[in-house]
Amino acid sequence: MSGAPPTQTAQGTKGPRTWQGVRAEVLRRIRARDWPPGTMIPNEADLARELGCARATVNRALRDLAEAGVLDRRRRAGTRVAATPVRRAVLQIPVIRDEIAAQGRDHGYRLLSRALAAPPAATAAALALPEGAQALHVRALHFADAQPFVLEDRWIAPEAAPGVLDADLARISANEWLVRHAPFASGTLSFGAVTADAGLAGLLDCAPGTALLRLDRTTSDGARMVTAAALTYHAGYRLRTTI
Amino acid sequence: MSGAPPTQTAQGTKGPRTWQGVRAEVLRRIRARDWPPGTMIPNEADLARELGCARATVNRALRDLAEAGVLDRRRRAGTRVAATPVRRAVLQIPVIRDEIAAQGRDHGYRLLSRALAAPPAATAAALALPEGAQALHVRALHFADAQPFVLEDRWIAPEAAPGVLDADLARISANEWLVRHAPFASGTLSFGAVTADAGLAGLLDCAPGTALLRLDRTTSDGARMVTAAALTYHAGYRLRTTI
DNA sequence: AAGTGGTCTAGACCACTCC
DNA sequence: GAGTGGTCTAGACCACTTA
């Protein structure tokens, strides 16, 4: 139910005294319509008594189901079965090199351009740059077995990524440099579709007019915006995940 | 760092005696390169002593960071900072009606077709249907304020969704019917871009050749495949999430 | 005002895995 | 075999929210 099993200890039928067992039992009652959507379920203390375990165990199970969107929990108001379950899918966003390597293909990389420039207004806003400030603009192409895989078009705020101006981005992609030097950031992600113009078509080796998947991403180190990147994938690329 | 704040109690700087405080402190040390990627960090008991809290509190914090992909934890082997951090983004997949309502727009719905038929081979395989078996094929259009929002093209295995053949899919969308009657399922999800042909362009009110975001989804109730759906969104639609 | 979930503690045992 | 994380317990206090 949850995106990934919370633990590796994913055995078959857990007794009801483990938190996985409690979760399974609660899920069973929901699926069996003992507790239809919208129903208020017993509070943690009562459930713990009924199932013969500690309240902390029940709490762990219910918290997990709430994170999965199955339950709706609120203090004082209690816990109810979600009326319209919101599914949560966990997307894995690997480093481009790793994604290609995971397919058993060779990763290639070519820096197309690198320049300090004033970004377009939208990008400047996304990076929270002051008026007229410059940023590092990098365009690069990643290959899988010599086939174009994804075009990386990235703006980096130099102050937020010290050292990036000295990095040899012809050898190591900005993607990887940032992962190594400004790791564990937070940010936003959005997906859309774009039509390949002549330039994109040439770079990604497809016909002009082809529909391509594009991922836009902004990254913050927790305090400052570090980078805004647009990744345009080759034709036919699909992003996969499981619910 | 984690997809969503695990609790609503997202205050500023938590003292180090809460699990959020421990998480913040660990994250700070990682970002400050006190613990570079690949480093083994102290075990839970030591960290708890150092930070002056219970081991369970440290466990909660480290487990959260491990779920976020920041840490790599293994029994006996200990906890280390992930060498190549795999970002995990949590995607919210709401019911279409709710997604439109959340934008403050009116949801409209029109059933285009409904028929029992033998699905194409790929779909039959996705639904694990026996040779020549029939499935319910539903095509419908969702509107936001009378503008086409998304085309739903869905195959449903009737045996796995008892009652669906009697459902009035002209009034309630298959999307919603399934959520209500076969909830809390698991499945796969994949995204891609497609070019609008004349038919799609007409339905989604865009020019032929426009690039559209398409989401393919299969759903299982845990034992059997229930449905395979393709959702093709209107031009300009973006799927957003945060890391 | 009161009841519910959210969290912390201190201790214990277990399961897994690396040495 | 030993050390690490994974989990459970019993009790306690707190924070929030709603009646």
mmCIF file of N, CA and C in Angstrom, chain A residues 89-207:
data_model
loop_
_atom_site.group_PDB
_atom_site.id
_atom_site.type_symbol
_atom_site.label_atom_id
_atom_site.label_comp_id
_atom_site.label_asym_id
_atom_site.label_seq_id
_atom_site.Cartn_x
_atom_site.Cartn_y
_atom_site.Cartn_z
ATOM 1 N N ALA A 89 2.597 8.142 -4.958
ATOM 2 C CA ALA A 89 3.604 7.371 -5.661
ATOM 3 C C ALA A 89 4.962 7.978 -5.359
ATOM 4 N N VAL A 90 5.934 7.140 -5.151
ATOM 5 C CA VAL A 90 7.261 7.625 -4.844
ATOM 6 C C VAL A 90 8.109 7.552 -6.106
ATOM 7 N N LEU A 91 8.542 8.698 -6.558
ATOM 8 C CA LEU A 91 9.388 8.750 -7.749
ATOM 9 C C LEU A 91 10.845 8.696 -7.329
ATOM 10 N N GLN A 92 11.589 7.857 -7.963
ATOM 11 C CA GLN A 92 13.018 7.821 -7.713
ATOM 12 C C GLN A 92 13.687 8.715 -8.740
ATOM 13 N N ILE A 93 14.479 9.657 -8.261
ATOM 14 C CA ILE A 93 15.140 10.585 -9.169
ATOM 15 C C ILE A 93 16.638 10.339 -9.113
ATOM 16 N N PRO A 94 17.134 9.430 -9.909
ATOM 17 C CA PRO A 94 18.555 9.134 -9.806
ATOM 18 C C PRO A 94 19.391 10.157 -10.558
ATOM 19 N N VAL A 95 20.676 10.142 -10.277
ATOM 20 C CA VAL A 95 21.621 10.899 -11.080
ATOM 21 C C VAL A 95 21.563 10.320 -12.489
ATOM 22 N N ILE A 96 21.675 11.194 -13.487
ATOM 23 C CA ILE A 96 21.500 10.740 -14.867
ATOM 24 C C ILE A 96 22.458 9.600 -15.202
ATOM 25 N N ARG A 97 23.697 9.761 -14.780
ATOM 26 C CA ARG A 97 24.677 8.712 -15.068
ATOM 27 C C ARG A 97 24.216 7.366 -14.499
ATOM 28 N N ASP A 98 23.703 7.398 -13.283
ATOM 29 C CA ASP A 98 23.269 6.154 -12.648
ATOM 30 C C ASP A 98 22.069 5.564 -13.354
ATOM 31 N N GLU A 99 21.176 6.431 -13.803
ATOM 32 C CA GLU A 99 19.982 5.934 -14.479
ATOM 33 C C GLU A 99 20.369 5.183 -15.754
ATOM 34 N N ILE A 100 21.330 5.741 -16.476
ATOM 35 C CA ILE A 100 21.767 5.099 -17.714
ATOM 36 C C ILE A 100 22.547 3.825 -17.393
ATOM 37 N N ALA A 101 23.389 3.912 -16.386
ATOM 38 C CA ALA A 101 24.164 2.735 -16.014
ATOM 39 C C ALA A 101 23.250 1.609 -15.555
ATOM 40 N N ALA A 102 22.157 1.968 -14.896
ATOM 41 C CA ALA A 102 21.230 0.953 -14.401
ATOM 42 C C ALA A 102 20.566 0.205 -15.543
ATOM 43 N N GLN A 103 20.554 0.820 -16.713
ATOM 44 C CA GLN A 103 19.995 0.138 -17.884
ATOM 45 C C GLN A 103 21.067 -0.684 -18.590
ATOM 46 N N GLY A 104 22.249 -0.692 -18.012
ATOM 47 C CA GLY A 104 23.327 -1.454 -18.626
ATOM 48 C C GLY A 104 23.903 -0.789 -19.860
ATOM 49 N N ARG A 105 23.727 0.533 -19.953
ATOM 50 C CA ARG A 105 24.249 1.216 -21.116
ATOM 51 C C ARG A 105 25.367 2.172 -20.700
ATOM 52 N N ASP A 106 26.159 2.564 -21.668
ATOM 53 C CA ASP A 106 27.273 3.450 -21.378
ATOM 54 C C ASP A 106 26.798 4.895 -21.343
ATOM 55 N N HIS A 107 27.274 5.599 -20.352
ATOM 56 C CA HIS A 107 26.905 6.999 -20.229
ATOM 57 C C HIS A 107 27.920 7.865 -20.953
ATOM 58 N N GLY A 108 27.420 8.723 -21.808
ATOM 59 C CA GLY A 108 28.288 9.690 -22.465
ATOM 60 C C GLY A 108 27.808 11.080 -22.119
ATOM 61 N N TYR A 109 28.711 12.051 -22.309
ATOM 62 C CA TYR A 109 28.375 13.397 -21.858
ATOM 63 C C TYR A 109 29.100 14.405 -22.734
ATOM 64 N N ARG A 110 28.382 15.419 -23.156
ATOM 65 C CA ARG A 110 29.041 16.472 -23.929
ATOM 66 C C ARG A 110 28.528 17.832 -23.474
ATOM 67 N N LEU A 111 29.464 18.665 -23.080
ATOM 68 C CA LEU A 111 29.111 20.032 -22.704
ATOM 69 C C LEU A 111 28.860 20.841 -23.970
ATOM 70 N N LEU A 112 27.700 21.468 -24.036
ATOM 71 C CA LEU A 112 27.371 22.249 -25.230
ATOM 72 C C LEU A 112 27.765 23.705 -25.064
ATOM 73 N N SER A 113 27.466 24.243 -23.905
ATOM 74 C CA SER A 113 27.831 25.638 -23.680
ATOM 75 C C SER A 113 27.901 25.898 -22.188
ATOM 76 N N ARG A 114 28.669 26.915 -21.868
ATOM 77 C CA ARG A 114 28.864 27.286 -20.461
ATOM 78 C C ARG A 114 29.145 28.764 -20.460
ATOM 79 N N ALA A 115 28.327 29.534 -19.775
ATOM 80 C CA ALA A 115 28.515 30.974 -19.816
ATOM 81 C C ALA A 115 27.886 31.618 -18.601
ATOM 82 N N LEU A 116 28.469 32.720 -18.185
ATOM 83 C CA LEU A 116 27.849 33.557 -17.172
ATOM 84 C C LEU A 116 26.939 34.540 -17.897
ATOM 85 N N ALA A 117 25.718 34.598 -17.466
ATOM 86 C CA ALA A 117 24.780 35.493 -18.149
ATOM 87 C C ALA A 117 23.642 35.827 -17.210
ATOM 88 N N ALA A 118 22.892 36.815 -17.584
ATOM 89 C CA ALA A 118 21.692 37.158 -16.827
ATOM 90 C C ALA A 118 20.577 36.236 -17.291
ATOM 91 N N PRO A 119 20.011 35.483 -16.393
ATOM 92 C CA PRO A 119 18.969 34.531 -16.789
ATOM 93 C C PRO A 119 17.678 35.239 -17.170
ATOM 94 N N PRO A 120 16.834 34.567 -17.906
ATOM 95 C CA PRO A 120 15.510 35.118 -18.189
ATOM 96 C C PRO A 120 14.752 35.376 -16.893
ATOM 97 N N ALA A 121 13.781 36.234 -16.988
ATOM 98 C CA ALA A 121 13.093 36.689 -15.779
ATOM 99 C C ALA A 121 12.527 35.536 -14.960
ATOM 100 N N ALA A 122 11.917 34.588 -15.650
ATOM 101 C CA ALA A 122 11.298 33.478 -14.923
ATOM 102 C C ALA A 122 12.349 32.698 -14.138
ATOM 103 N N THR A 123 13.487 32.455 -14.769
ATOM 104 C CA THR A 123 14.551 31.717 -14.092
ATOM 105 C C THR A 123 15.127 32.533 -12.939
ATOM 106 N N ALA A 124 15.327 33.835 -13.186
ATOM 107 C CA ALA A 124 15.844 34.691 -12.122
ATOM 108 C C ALA A 124 14.917 34.654 -10.916
ATOM 109 N N ALA A 125 13.639 34.649 -11.196
ATOM 110 C CA ALA A 125 12.678 34.585 -10.095
ATOM 111 C C ALA A 125 12.768 33.243 -9.381
ATOM 112 N N ALA A 126 12.883 32.183 -10.163
ATOM 113 C CA ALA A 126 12.962 30.850 -9.560
ATOM 114 C C ALA A 126 14.202 30.725 -8.682
ATOM 115 N N LEU A 127 15.283 31.399 -9.088
ATOM 116 C CA LEU A 127 16.517 31.319 -8.308
ATOM 117 C C LEU A 127 16.584 32.418 -7.250
ATOM 118 N N ALA A 128 15.573 33.256 -7.204
ATOM 119 C CA ALA A 128 15.545 34.354 -6.241
ATOM 120 C C ALA A 128 16.778 35.232 -6.385
ATOM 121 N N LEU A 129 17.162 35.474 -7.623
ATOM 122 C CA LEU A 129 18.335 36.313 -7.879
ATOM 123 C C LEU A 129 17.918 37.787 -7.878
ATOM 124 N N PRO A 130 18.807 38.651 -7.403
ATOM 125 C CA PRO A 130 18.509 40.083 -7.466
ATOM 126 C C PRO A 130 18.509 40.556 -8.926
ATOM 127 N N GLU A 131 17.890 41.689 -9.083
ATOM 128 C CA GLU A 131 17.769 42.300 -10.413
ATOM 129 C C GLU A 131 19.119 42.378 -11.123
ATOM 130 N N GLY A 132 19.169 41.841 -12.334
ATOM 131 C CA GLY A 132 20.364 41.992 -13.145
ATOM 132 C C GLY A 132 21.528 41.100 -12.759
ATOM 133 N N ALA A 133 21.363 40.271 -11.732
ATOM 134 C CA ALA A 133 22.456 39.405 -11.312
ATOM 135 C C ALA A 133 22.712 38.340 -12.373
ATOM 136 N N GLN A 134 23.965 37.893 -12.436
ATOM 137 C CA GLN A 134 24.299 36.864 -13.414
ATOM 138 C C GLN A 134 24.295 35.496 -12.754
ATOM 139 N N ALA A 135 24.160 34.498 -13.593
ATOM 140 C CA ALA A 135 24.207 33.127 -13.110
ATOM 141 C C ALA A 135 24.931 32.290 -14.160
ATOM 142 N N LEU A 136 25.331 31.105 -13.731
ATOM 143 C CA LEU A 136 26.041 30.226 -14.647
ATOM 144 C C LEU A 136 25.027 29.420 -15.455
ATOM 145 N N HIS A 137 25.146 29.525 -16.766
ATOM 146 C CA HIS A 137 24.226 28.814 -17.642
ATOM 147 C C HIS A 137 24.988 27.674 -18.314
ATOM 148 N N VAL A 138 24.493 26.478 -18.124
ATOM 149 C CA VAL A 138 25.171 25.302 -18.666
ATOM 150 C C VAL A 138 24.184 24.506 -19.495
ATOM 151 N N ARG A 139 24.599 24.153 -20.683
ATOM 152 C CA ARG A 139 23.792 23.257 -21.509
ATOM 153 C C ARG A 139 24.650 22.058 -21.856
ATOM 154 N N ALA A 140 24.085 20.892 -21.693
ATOM 155 C CA ALA A 140 24.868 19.675 -21.924
ATOM 156 C C ALA A 140 23.949 18.560 -22.364
ATOM 157 N N LEU A 141 24.547 17.607 -23.037
ATOM 158 C CA LEU A 141 23.790 16.486 -23.566
ATOM 159 C C LEU A 141 24.336 15.204 -22.932
ATOM 160 N N HIS A 142 23.421 14.370 -22.486
ATOM 161 C CA HIS A 142 23.819 13.067 -21.949
ATOM 162 C C HIS A 142 23.458 11.988 -22.957
ATOM 163 N N PHE A 143 24.344 11.022 -23.106
ATOM 164 C CA PHE A 143 24.130 9.948 -24.076
ATOM 165 C C PHE A 143 24.035 8.612 -23.367
ATOM 166 N N ALA A 144 23.249 7.726 -23.962
ATOM 167 C CA ALA A 144 23.229 6.332 -23.532
ATOM 168 C C ALA A 144 23.646 5.502 -24.746
ATOM 169 N N ASP A 145 24.814 4.881 -24.632
ATOM 170 C CA ASP A 145 25.335 4.120 -25.769
ATOM 171 C C ASP A 145 25.362 4.989 -27.025
ATOM 172 N N ALA A 146 25.837 6.184 -26.885
ATOM 173 C CA ALA A 146 26.025 7.106 -28.011
ATOM 174 C C ALA A 146 24.712 7.664 -28.565
ATOM 175 N N GLN A 147 23.584 7.236 -28.003
ATOM 176 C CA GLN A 147 22.317 7.834 -28.407
ATOM 177 C C GLN A 147 21.976 8.976 -27.458
ATOM 178 N N PRO A 148 21.509 10.085 -27.985
ATOM 179 C CA PRO A 148 21.119 11.187 -27.103
ATOM 180 C C PRO A 148 20.064 10.714 -26.106
ATOM 181 N N PHE A 149 20.267 11.048 -24.867
ATOM 182 C CA PHE A 149 19.352 10.573 -23.829
ATOM 183 C C PHE A 149 18.556 11.733 -23.236
ATOM 184 N N VAL A 150 19.255 12.756 -22.822
ATOM 185 C CA VAL A 150 18.543 13.888 -22.235
ATOM 186 C C VAL A 150 19.379 15.152 -22.387
ATOM 187 N N LEU A 151 18.698 16.230 -22.655
ATOM 188 C CA LEU A 151 19.338 17.543 -22.727
ATOM 189 C C LEU A 151 19.171 18.234 -21.387
ATOM 190 N N GLU A 152 20.288 18.670 -20.837
ATOM 191 C CA GLU A 152 20.278 19.345 -19.535
ATOM 192 C C GLU A 152 20.520 20.829 -19.769
ATOM 193 N N ASP A 153 19.577 21.635 -19.383
ATOM 194 C CA ASP A 153 19.697 23.086 -19.546
ATOM 195 C C ASP A 153 19.545 23.687 -18.166
ATOM 196 N N ARG A 154 20.631 24.218 -17.638
ATOM 197 C CA ARG A 154 20.656 24.508 -16.207
ATOM 198 C C ARG A 154 21.223 25.884 -15.905
ATOM 199 N N TRP A 155 20.608 26.543 -14.960
ATOM 200 C CA TRP A 155 21.142 27.792 -14.416
ATOM 201 C C TRP A 155 21.545 27.554 -12.969
ATOM 202 N N ILE A 156 22.710 28.061 -12.602
ATOM 203 C CA ILE A 156 23.219 27.853 -11.251
ATOM 204 C C ILE A 156 23.549 29.211 -10.636
ATOM 205 N N ALA A 157 23.081 29.412 -9.418
ATOM 206 C CA ALA A 157 23.425 30.634 -8.692
ATOM 207 C C ALA A 157 24.817 30.451 -8.094
ATOM 208 N N PRO A 158 25.808 31.195 -8.579
ATOM 209 C CA PRO A 158 27.198 30.925 -8.167
ATOM 210 C C PRO A 158 27.417 31.083 -6.663
ATOM 211 N N GLU A 159 26.753 32.053 -6.058
ATOM 212 C CA GLU A 159 26.970 32.278 -4.625
ATOM 213 C C GLU A 159 26.483 31.092 -3.798
ATOM 214 N N ALA A 160 25.464 30.417 -4.311
ATOM 215 C CA ALA A 160 24.892 29.312 -3.539
ATOM 216 C C ALA A 160 25.631 28.011 -3.800
ATOM 217 N N ALA A 161 26.517 28.017 -4.776
ATOM 218 C CA ALA A 161 27.268 26.796 -5.097
ATOM 219 C C ALA A 161 28.740 27.152 -5.239
ATOM 220 N N PRO A 162 29.388 27.514 -4.137
ATOM 221 C CA PRO A 162 30.766 27.976 -4.228
ATOM 222 C C PRO A 162 31.660 26.909 -4.851
ATOM 223 N N GLY A 163 32.482 27.351 -5.775
ATOM 224 C CA GLY A 163 33.389 26.415 -6.435
ATOM 225 C C GLY A 163 32.920 26.005 -7.805
ATOM 226 N N VAL A 164 31.652 26.261 -8.090
ATOM 227 C CA VAL A 164 31.120 25.761 -9.354
ATOM 228 C C VAL A 164 31.752 26.494 -10.527
ATOM 229 N N LEU A 165 32.181 27.738 -10.313
ATOM 230 C CA LEU A 165 32.780 28.485 -11.418
ATOM 231 C C LEU A 165 34.141 27.905 -11.800
ATOM 232 N N ASP A 166 34.751 27.178 -10.865
ATOM 233 C CA ASP A 166 36.052 26.582 -11.157
ATOM 234 C C ASP A 166 35.931 25.128 -11.583
ATOM 235 N N ALA A 167 34.719 24.590 -11.513
ATOM 236 C CA ALA A 167 34.555 23.173 -11.846
ATOM 237 C C ALA A 167 34.747 22.960 -13.347
ATOM 238 N N ASP A 168 35.313 21.828 -13.678
ATOM 239 C CA ASP A 168 35.516 21.491 -15.090
ATOM 240 C C ASP A 168 34.269 20.775 -15.598
ATOM 241 N N LEU A 169 33.303 21.582 -16.007
ATOM 242 C CA LEU A 169 32.011 21.006 -16.387
ATOM 243 C C LEU A 169 32.051 20.341 -17.758
ATOM 244 N N ALA A 170 33.204 20.337 -18.393
ATOM 245 C CA ALA A 170 33.322 19.556 -19.623
ATOM 246 C C ALA A 170 33.582 18.088 -19.283
ATOM 247 N N ARG A 171 34.111 17.859 -18.106
ATOM 248 C CA ARG A 171 34.433 16.491 -17.716
ATOM 249 C C ARG A 171 33.337 15.889 -16.829
ATOM 250 N N ILE A 172 32.882 16.678 -15.880
ATOM 251 C CA ILE A 172 31.839 16.178 -14.981
ATOM 252 C C ILE A 172 30.594 17.028 -15.204
ATOM 253 N N SER A 173 29.454 16.367 -15.318
ATOM 254 C CA SER A 173 28.233 17.118 -15.609
ATOM 255 C C SER A 173 27.832 17.952 -14.400
ATOM 256 N N ALA A 174 27.169 19.044 -14.683
ATOM 257 C CA ALA A 174 26.705 19.904 -13.602
ATOM 258 C C ALA A 174 25.803 19.102 -12.667
ATOM 259 N N ASN A 175 25.027 18.226 -13.244
ATOM 260 C CA ASN A 175 24.169 17.339 -12.474
ATOM 261 C C ASN A 175 24.974 16.623 -11.392
ATOM 262 N N GLU A 176 26.060 16.008 -11.799
ATOM 263 C CA GLU A 176 26.853 15.256 -10.829
ATOM 264 C C GLU A 176 27.630 16.161 -9.898
ATOM 265 N N TRP A 177 28.143 17.239 -10.444
ATOM 266 C CA TRP A 177 28.912 18.151 -9.599
ATOM 267 C C TRP A 177 28.037 18.635 -8.444
ATOM 268 N N LEU A 178 26.821 18.987 -8.785
ATOM 269 C CA LEU A 178 25.933 19.498 -7.749
ATOM 270 C C LEU A 178 25.575 18.427 -6.734
ATOM 271 N N VAL A 179 25.362 17.207 -7.212
ATOM 272 C CA VAL A 179 25.038 16.135 -6.277
ATOM 273 C C VAL A 179 26.174 15.935 -5.287
ATOM 274 N N ARG A 180 27.404 16.073 -5.784
ATOM 275 C CA ARG A 180 28.535 15.842 -4.893
ATOM 276 C C ARG A 180 28.825 17.027 -3.982
ATOM 277 N N HIS A 181 28.553 18.222 -4.486
ATOM 278 C CA HIS A 181 28.980 19.394 -3.721
ATOM 279 C C HIS A 181 27.843 20.121 -3.022
ATOM 280 N N ALA A 182 26.633 19.858 -3.416
ATOM 281 C CA ALA A 182 25.510 20.506 -2.736
ATOM 282 C C ALA A 182 24.407 19.477 -2.539
ATOM 283 N N PRO A 183 24.740 18.426 -1.822
ATOM 284 C CA PRO A 183 23.818 17.295 -1.773
ATOM 285 C C PRO A 183 22.623 17.538 -0.871
ATOM 286 N N PHE A 184 21.682 16.652 -0.990
ATOM 287 C CA PHE A 184 20.598 16.559 -0.017
ATOM 288 C C PHE A 184 19.796 17.836 0.084
ATOM 289 N N ALA A 185 19.483 18.340 -1.057
ATOM 290 C CA ALA A 185 18.714 19.558 -1.085
ATOM 291 C C ALA A 185 17.234 19.235 -1.240
ATOM 292 N N SER A 186 16.446 20.256 -1.120
ATOM 293 C CA SER A 186 15.029 20.095 -1.375
ATOM 294 C C SER A 186 14.677 20.939 -2.586
ATOM 295 N N GLY A 187 13.474 20.821 -3.059
ATOM 296 C CA GLY A 187 13.117 21.605 -4.224
ATOM 297 C C GLY A 187 11.791 21.190 -4.812
ATOM 298 N N THR A 188 11.558 21.686 -5.996
ATOM 299 C CA THR A 188 10.312 21.370 -6.679
ATOM 300 C C THR A 188 10.610 20.643 -7.973
ATOM 301 N N LEU A 189 9.574 19.994 -8.467
ATOM 302 C CA LEU A 189 9.711 19.171 -9.651
ATOM 303 C C LEU A 189 8.422 19.325 -10.426
ATOM 304 N N SER A 190 8.509 19.476 -11.731
ATOM 305 C CA SER A 190 7.270 19.439 -12.488
ATOM 306 C C SER A 190 7.530 18.830 -13.854
ATOM 307 N N PHE A 191 6.524 18.136 -14.344
ATOM 308 C CA PHE A 191 6.624 17.427 -15.605
ATOM 309 C C PHE A 191 5.678 18.034 -16.611
ATOM 310 N N GLY A 192 6.114 18.007 -17.839
ATOM 311 C CA GLY A 192 5.238 18.440 -18.904
ATOM 312 C C GLY A 192 5.706 17.845 -20.207
ATOM 313 N N ALA A 193 5.015 18.190 -21.267
ATOM 314 C CA ALA A 193 5.380 17.711 -22.591
ATOM 315 C C ALA A 193 5.710 18.912 -23.453
ATOM 316 N N VAL A 194 6.734 18.784 -24.266
ATOM 317 C CA VAL A 194 7.096 19.862 -25.183
ATOM 318 C C VAL A 194 7.251 19.294 -26.584
ATOM 319 N N THR A 195 7.066 20.169 -27.538
ATOM 320 C CA THR A 195 7.257 19.781 -28.925
ATOM 321 C C THR A 195 8.684 20.113 -29.341
ATOM 322 N N ALA A 196 9.323 19.156 -29.983
ATOM 323 C CA ALA A 196 10.703 19.379 -30.410
ATOM 324 C C ALA A 196 10.749 20.400 -31.529
ATOM 325 N N ASP A 197 11.468 21.494 -31.299
ATOM 326 C CA ASP A 197 11.724 22.412 -32.408
ATOM 327 C C ASP A 197 12.967 21.909 -33.144
ATOM 328 N N ALA A 198 13.413 22.669 -34.114
ATOM 329 C CA ALA A 198 14.533 22.198 -34.916
ATOM 330 C C ALA A 198 15.774 21.951 -34.056
ATOM 331 N N GLY A 199 16.031 22.855 -33.122
ATOM 332 C CA GLY A 199 17.208 22.708 -32.287
ATOM 333 C C GLY A 199 17.148 21.462 -31.422
ATOM 334 N N LEU A 200 16.041 21.294 -30.726
ATOM 335 C CA LEU A 200 15.866 20.110 -29.881
ATOM 336 C C LEU A 200 15.943 18.835 -30.712
ATOM 337 N N ALA A 201 15.284 18.871 -31.860
ATOM 338 C CA ALA A 201 15.258 17.680 -32.706
ATOM 339 C C ALA A 201 16.670 17.292 -33.123
ATOM 340 N N GLY A 202 17.480 18.295 -33.450
ATOM 341 C CA GLY A 202 18.841 17.987 -33.845
ATOM 342 C C GLY A 202 19.634 17.401 -32.692
ATOM 343 N N LEU A 203 19.485 17.970 -31.531
ATOM 344 C CA LEU A 203 20.261 17.504 -30.386
ATOM 345 C C LEU A 203 19.818 16.123 -29.934
ATOM 346 N N LEU A 204 18.514 15.902 -29.938
ATOM 347 C CA LEU A 204 17.999 14.647 -29.385
ATOM 348 C C LEU A 204 17.719 13.622 -30.478
ATOM 349 N N ASP A 205 18.104 13.937 -31.684
ATOM 350 C CA ASP A 205 18.036 12.968 -32.767
ATOM 351 C C ASP A 205 16.605 12.456 -32.987
ATOM 352 N N CYS A 206 15.696 13.397 -33.168
ATOM 353 C CA CYS A 206 14.329 13.004 -33.472
ATOM 354 C C CYS A 206 13.776 13.961 -34.513
ATOM 355 N N ALA A 207 12.591 13.654 -34.982
ATOM 356 C CA ALA A 207 11.989 14.521 -35.991
ATOM 357 C C ALA A 207 11.447 15.783 -35.319
#
